[in-house]
PDB file of C-alpha atoms in Angstrom:
ATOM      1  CA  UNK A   1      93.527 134.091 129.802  1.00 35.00           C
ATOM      2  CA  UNK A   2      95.783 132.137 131.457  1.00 36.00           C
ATOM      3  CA  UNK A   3      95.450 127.820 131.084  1.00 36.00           C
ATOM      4  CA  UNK A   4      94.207 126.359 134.316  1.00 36.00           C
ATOM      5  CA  UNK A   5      94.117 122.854 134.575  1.00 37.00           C
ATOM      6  CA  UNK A   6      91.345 121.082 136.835  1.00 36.00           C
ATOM      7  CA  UNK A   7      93.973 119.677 139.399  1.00 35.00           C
ATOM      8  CA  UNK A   8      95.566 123.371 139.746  1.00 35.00           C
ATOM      9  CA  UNK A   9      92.354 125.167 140.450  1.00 34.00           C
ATOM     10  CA  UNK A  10      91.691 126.983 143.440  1.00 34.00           C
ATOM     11  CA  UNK A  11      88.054 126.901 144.901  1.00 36.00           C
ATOM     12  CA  UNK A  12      88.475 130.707 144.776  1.00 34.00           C
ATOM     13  CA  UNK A  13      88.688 130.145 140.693  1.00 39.00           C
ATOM     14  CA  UNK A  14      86.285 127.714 140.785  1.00 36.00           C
ATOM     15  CA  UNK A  15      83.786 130.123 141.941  1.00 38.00           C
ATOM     16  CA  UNK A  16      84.798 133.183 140.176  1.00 38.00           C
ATOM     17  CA  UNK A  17      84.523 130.848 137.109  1.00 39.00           C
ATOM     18  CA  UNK A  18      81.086 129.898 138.535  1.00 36.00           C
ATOM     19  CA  UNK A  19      79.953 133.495 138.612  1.00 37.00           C
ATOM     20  CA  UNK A  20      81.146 134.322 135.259  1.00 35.00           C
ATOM     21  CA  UNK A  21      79.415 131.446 133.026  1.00 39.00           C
ATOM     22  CA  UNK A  22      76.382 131.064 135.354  1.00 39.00           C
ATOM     23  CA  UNK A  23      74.705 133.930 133.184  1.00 43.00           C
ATOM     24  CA  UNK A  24      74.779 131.178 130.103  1.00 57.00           C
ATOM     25  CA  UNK A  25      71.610 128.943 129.652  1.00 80.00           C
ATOM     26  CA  UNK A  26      72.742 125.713 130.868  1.00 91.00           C
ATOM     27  CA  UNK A  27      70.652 122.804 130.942  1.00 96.00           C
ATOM     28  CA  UNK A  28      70.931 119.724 132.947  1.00 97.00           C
ATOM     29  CA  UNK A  29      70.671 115.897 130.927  1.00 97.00           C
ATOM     30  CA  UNK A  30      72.019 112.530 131.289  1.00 98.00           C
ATOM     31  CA  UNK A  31      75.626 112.122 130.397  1.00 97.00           C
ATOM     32  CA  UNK A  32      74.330 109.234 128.125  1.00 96.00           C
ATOM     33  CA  UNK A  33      72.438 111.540 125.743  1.00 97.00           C
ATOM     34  CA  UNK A  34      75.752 113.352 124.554  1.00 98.00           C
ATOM     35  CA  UNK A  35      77.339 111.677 121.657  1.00 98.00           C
ATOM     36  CA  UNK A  36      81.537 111.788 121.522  1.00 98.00           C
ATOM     37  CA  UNK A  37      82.069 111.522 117.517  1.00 97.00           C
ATOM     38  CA  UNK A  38      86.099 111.272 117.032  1.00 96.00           C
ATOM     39  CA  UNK A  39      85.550 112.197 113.586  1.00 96.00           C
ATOM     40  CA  UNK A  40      84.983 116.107 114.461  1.00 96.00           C
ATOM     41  CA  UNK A  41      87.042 115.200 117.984  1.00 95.00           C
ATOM     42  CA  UNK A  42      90.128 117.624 117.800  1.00 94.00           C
ATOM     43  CA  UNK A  43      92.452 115.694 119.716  1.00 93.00           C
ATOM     44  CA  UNK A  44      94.027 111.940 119.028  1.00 91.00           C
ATOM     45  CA  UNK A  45      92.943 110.558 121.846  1.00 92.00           C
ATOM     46  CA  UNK A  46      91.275 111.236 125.046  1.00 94.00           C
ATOM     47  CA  UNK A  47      93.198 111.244 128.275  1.00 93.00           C
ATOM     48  CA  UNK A  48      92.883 108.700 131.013  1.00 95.00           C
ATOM     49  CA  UNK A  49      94.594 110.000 133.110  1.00 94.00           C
ATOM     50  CA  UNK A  50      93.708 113.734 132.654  1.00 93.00           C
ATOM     51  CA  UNK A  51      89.855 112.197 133.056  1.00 96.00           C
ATOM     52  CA  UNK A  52      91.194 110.663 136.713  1.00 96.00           C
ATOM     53  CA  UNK A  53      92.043 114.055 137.630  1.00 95.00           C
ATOM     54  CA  UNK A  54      88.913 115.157 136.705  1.00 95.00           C
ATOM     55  CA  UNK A  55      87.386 112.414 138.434  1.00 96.00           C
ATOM     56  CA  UNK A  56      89.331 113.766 141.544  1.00 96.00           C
ATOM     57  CA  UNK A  57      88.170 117.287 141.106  1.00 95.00           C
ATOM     58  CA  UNK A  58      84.653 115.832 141.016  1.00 96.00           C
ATOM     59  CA  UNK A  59      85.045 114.057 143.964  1.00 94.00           C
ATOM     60  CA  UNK A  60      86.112 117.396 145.959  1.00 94.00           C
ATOM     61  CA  UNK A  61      83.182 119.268 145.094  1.00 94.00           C
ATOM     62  CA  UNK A  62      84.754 121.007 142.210  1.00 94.00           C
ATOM     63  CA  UNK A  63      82.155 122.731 140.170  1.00 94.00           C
ATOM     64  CA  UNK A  64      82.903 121.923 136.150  1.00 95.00           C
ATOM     65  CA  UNK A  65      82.100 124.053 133.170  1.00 95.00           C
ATOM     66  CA  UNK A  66      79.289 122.651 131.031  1.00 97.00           C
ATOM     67  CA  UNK A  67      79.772 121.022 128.425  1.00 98.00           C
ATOM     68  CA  UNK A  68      79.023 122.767 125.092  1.00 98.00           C
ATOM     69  CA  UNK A  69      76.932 120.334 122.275  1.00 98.00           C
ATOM     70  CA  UNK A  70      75.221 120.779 119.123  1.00 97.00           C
ATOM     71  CA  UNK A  71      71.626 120.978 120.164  1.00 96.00           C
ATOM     72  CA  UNK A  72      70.559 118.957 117.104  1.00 97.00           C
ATOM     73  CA  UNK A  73      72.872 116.261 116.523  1.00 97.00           C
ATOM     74  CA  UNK A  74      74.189 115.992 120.166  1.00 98.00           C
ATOM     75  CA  UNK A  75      77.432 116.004 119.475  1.00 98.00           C
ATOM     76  CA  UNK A  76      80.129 117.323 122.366  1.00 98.00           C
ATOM     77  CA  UNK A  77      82.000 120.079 121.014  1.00 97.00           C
ATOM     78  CA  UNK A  78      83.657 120.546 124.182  1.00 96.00           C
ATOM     79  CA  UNK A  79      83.954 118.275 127.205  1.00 96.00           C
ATOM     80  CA  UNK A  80      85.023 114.399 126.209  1.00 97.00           C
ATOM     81  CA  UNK A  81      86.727 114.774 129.588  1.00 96.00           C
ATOM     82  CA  UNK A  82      84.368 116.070 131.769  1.00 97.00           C
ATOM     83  CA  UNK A  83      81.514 113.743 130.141  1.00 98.00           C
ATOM     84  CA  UNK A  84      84.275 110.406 130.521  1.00 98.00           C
ATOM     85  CA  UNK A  85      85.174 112.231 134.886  1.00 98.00           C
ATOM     86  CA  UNK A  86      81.245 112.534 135.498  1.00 98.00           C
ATOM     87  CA  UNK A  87      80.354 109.062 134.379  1.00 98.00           C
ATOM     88  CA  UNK A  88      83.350 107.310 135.702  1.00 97.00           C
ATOM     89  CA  UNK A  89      82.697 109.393 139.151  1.00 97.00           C
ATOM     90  CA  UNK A  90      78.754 109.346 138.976  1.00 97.00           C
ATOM     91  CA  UNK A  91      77.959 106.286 137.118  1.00 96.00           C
ATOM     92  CA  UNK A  92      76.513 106.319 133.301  1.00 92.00           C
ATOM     93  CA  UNK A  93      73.340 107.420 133.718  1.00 93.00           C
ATOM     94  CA  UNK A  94      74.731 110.198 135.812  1.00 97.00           C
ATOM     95  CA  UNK A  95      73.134 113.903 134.988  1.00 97.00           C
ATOM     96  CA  UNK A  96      75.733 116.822 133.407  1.00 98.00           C
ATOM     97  CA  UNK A  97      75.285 120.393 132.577  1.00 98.00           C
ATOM     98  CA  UNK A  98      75.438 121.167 128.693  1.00 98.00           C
ATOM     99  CA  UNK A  99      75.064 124.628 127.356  1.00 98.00           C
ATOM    100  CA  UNK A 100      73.698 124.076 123.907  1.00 97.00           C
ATOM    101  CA  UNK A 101      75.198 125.363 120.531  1.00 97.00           C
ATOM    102  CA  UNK A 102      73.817 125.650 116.957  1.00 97.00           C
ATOM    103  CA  UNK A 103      76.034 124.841 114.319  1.00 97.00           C
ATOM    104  CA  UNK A 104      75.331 125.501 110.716  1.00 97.00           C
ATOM    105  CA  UNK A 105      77.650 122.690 109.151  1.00 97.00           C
ATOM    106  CA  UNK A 106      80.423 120.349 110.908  1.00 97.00           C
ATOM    107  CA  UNK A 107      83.044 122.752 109.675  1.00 97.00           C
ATOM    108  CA  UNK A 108      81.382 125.302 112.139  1.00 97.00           C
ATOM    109  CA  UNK A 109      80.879 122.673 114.785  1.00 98.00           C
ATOM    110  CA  UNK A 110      84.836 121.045 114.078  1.00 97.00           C
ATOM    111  CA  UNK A 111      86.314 124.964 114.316  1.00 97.00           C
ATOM    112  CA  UNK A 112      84.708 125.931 117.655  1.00 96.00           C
ATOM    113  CA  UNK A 113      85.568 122.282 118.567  1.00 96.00           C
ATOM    114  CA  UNK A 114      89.510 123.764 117.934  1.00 95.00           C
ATOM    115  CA  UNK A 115      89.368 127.358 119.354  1.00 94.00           C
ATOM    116  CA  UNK A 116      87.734 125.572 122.912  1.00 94.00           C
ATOM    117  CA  UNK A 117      90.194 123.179 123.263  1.00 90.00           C
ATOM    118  CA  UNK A 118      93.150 125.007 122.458  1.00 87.00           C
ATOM    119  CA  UNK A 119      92.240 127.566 124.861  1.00 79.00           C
ATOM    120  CA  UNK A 120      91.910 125.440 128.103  1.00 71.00           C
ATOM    121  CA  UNK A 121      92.243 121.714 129.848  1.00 69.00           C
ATOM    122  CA  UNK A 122      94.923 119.599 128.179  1.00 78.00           C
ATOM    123  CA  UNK A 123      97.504 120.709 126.232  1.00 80.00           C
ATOM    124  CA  UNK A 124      96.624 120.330 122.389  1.00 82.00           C
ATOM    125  CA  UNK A 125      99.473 118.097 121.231  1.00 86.00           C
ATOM    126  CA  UNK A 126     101.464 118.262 118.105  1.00 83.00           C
ATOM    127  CA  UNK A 127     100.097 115.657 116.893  1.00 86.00           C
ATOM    128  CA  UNK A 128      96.571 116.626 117.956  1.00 89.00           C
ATOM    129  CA  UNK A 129      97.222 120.012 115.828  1.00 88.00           C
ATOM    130  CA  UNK A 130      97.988 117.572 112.820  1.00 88.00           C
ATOM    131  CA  UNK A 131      94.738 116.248 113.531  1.00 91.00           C
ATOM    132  CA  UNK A 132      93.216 119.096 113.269  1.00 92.00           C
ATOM    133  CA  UNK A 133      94.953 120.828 110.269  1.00 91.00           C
ATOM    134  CA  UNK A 134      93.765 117.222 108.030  1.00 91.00           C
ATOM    135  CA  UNK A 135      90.067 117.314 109.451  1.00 94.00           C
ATOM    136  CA  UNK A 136      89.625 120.788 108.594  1.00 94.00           C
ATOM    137  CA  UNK A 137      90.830 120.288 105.270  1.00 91.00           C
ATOM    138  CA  UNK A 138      88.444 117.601 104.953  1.00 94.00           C
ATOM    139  CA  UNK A 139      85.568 119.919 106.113  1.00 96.00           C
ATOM    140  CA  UNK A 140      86.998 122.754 103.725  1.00 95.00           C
ATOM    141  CA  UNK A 141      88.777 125.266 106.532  1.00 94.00           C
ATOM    142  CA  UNK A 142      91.381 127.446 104.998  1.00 92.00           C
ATOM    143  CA  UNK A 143      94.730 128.238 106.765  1.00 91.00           C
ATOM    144  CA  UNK A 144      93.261 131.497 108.403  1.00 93.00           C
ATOM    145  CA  UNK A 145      90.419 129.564 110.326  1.00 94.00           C
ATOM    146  CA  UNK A 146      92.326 126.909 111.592  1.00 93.00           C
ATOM    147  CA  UNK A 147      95.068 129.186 112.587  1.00 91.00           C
ATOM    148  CA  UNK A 148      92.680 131.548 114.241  1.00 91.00           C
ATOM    149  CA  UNK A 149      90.990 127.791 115.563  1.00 92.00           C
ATOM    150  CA  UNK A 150      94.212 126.694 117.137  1.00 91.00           C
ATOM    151  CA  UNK A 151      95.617 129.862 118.520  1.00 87.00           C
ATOM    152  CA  UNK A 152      98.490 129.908 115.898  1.00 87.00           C
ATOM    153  CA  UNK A 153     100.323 132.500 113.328  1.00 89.00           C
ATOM    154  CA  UNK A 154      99.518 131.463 110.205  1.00 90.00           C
ATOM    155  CA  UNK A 155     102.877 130.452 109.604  1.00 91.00           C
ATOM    156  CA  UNK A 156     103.185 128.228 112.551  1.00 88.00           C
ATOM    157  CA  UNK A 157     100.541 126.449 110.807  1.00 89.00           C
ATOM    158  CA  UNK A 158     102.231 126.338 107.849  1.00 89.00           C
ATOM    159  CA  UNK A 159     105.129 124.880 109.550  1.00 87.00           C
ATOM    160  CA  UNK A 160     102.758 122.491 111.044  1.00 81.00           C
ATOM    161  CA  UNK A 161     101.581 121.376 107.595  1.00 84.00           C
ATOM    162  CA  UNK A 162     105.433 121.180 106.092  1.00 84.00           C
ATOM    163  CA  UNK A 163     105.975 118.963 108.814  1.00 79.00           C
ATOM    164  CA  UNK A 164     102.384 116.804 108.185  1.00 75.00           C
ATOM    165  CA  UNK A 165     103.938 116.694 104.301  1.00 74.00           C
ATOM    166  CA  UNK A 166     107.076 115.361 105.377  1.00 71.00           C
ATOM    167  CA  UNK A 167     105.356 112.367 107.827  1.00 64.00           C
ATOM    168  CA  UNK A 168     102.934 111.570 105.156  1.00 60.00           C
ATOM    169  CA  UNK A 169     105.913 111.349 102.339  1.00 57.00           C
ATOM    170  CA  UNK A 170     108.076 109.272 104.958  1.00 61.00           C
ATOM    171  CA  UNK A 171     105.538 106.914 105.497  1.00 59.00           C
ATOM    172  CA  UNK A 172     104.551 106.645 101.721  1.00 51.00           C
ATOM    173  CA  UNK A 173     108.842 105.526 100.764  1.00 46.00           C
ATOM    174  CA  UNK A 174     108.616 103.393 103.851  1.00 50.00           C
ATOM    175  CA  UNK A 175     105.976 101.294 102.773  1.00 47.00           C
ATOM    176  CA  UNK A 176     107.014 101.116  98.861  1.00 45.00           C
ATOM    177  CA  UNK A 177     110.405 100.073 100.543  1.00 46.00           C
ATOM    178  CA  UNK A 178     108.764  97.009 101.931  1.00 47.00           C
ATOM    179  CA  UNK A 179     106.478  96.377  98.757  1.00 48.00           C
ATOM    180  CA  UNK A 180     109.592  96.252  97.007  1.00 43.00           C
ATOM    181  CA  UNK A 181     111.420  94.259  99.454  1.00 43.00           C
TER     182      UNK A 181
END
């Protein structure tokens, strides 16, 4: 499927959208309730300005997707964005549609968190792939999930990895440089 971004969407694909996820169980709650934990985040950072044009969308009648969240812990798995557009358009106390997920351990919750946001909205980002690639490891994900996760060949991951090596090793001589200096 094609990447659409919110500022490039048609109200024709907004509806068709619409029709497609409208057979989910979706469940309205205040934007408050949902919990953004950066430690199972996939991404660096989250975009201002990518939450403006949200925020614009919003403000044109644009229907979002829900937002998808681990029904016991709260967590957003998918939708910092559209959580950050709806309160910033709506106010903080403002209500949002989740559809909620069960997750068996954070590895589960951290590898869906991947494969949804490599698959639409912002761009995953280099460095956000780093990201990724160390928190999985943390969480005990092997090569062939976060590949699969981040829409990869194994061996662009691999190249991904070389490359986190490299950073790591350049920062390590860089600061025994100036501990020596």
């Amino acid at each position: 499927m094609q990447e659409l971004r919110v500022e490039e969407r048609t109200q024709t694909e907004v509806n068709q959208k619409s029709e497609r996820t409208s057979s989910m169980k979706q469940e309205i709650v205040k934007a408050a309730l949902l919990i953004e934990d950066f430690d199972l985040y996939p991404r660096a950072d989250v975009d201002s300005t990518h939450v403006s044009h949200i925020v614009d969308a919003l403000e044109a009648g644009v229907e979002l997707p829900a937002i998808i969240a681990c029904r016991k812990s709260k967590r957003i798995v998918d939708g910092f964005h559209r959580r950050r557009a709806y309160m910033t358009s709506r106010g903080k106390d403002c209500d949002v549609p989740v559809e909620w997920r069960d997750y068996k351990t954070d590895a589960n919750l951290f590898e869906e968190a991947m494969r949804l946001n490599s698959n639409h909205g912002r761009n995953i980002t280099t460095s956000d792939r780093m990201k990724c690639v160390l928190t999985s490891r943390k969480l005990g994900l092997g090569n062939d999930a976060i590949a699969n996760a981040l829409n990869v060949s194994v061996e662009r991951l691999e190249v991904l990895v070389d490359k986190l090596i490299v950073k790591v090793d350049n920062t390590r001589h860089s600061e025994i440089g100036r501990a020596h200096v």
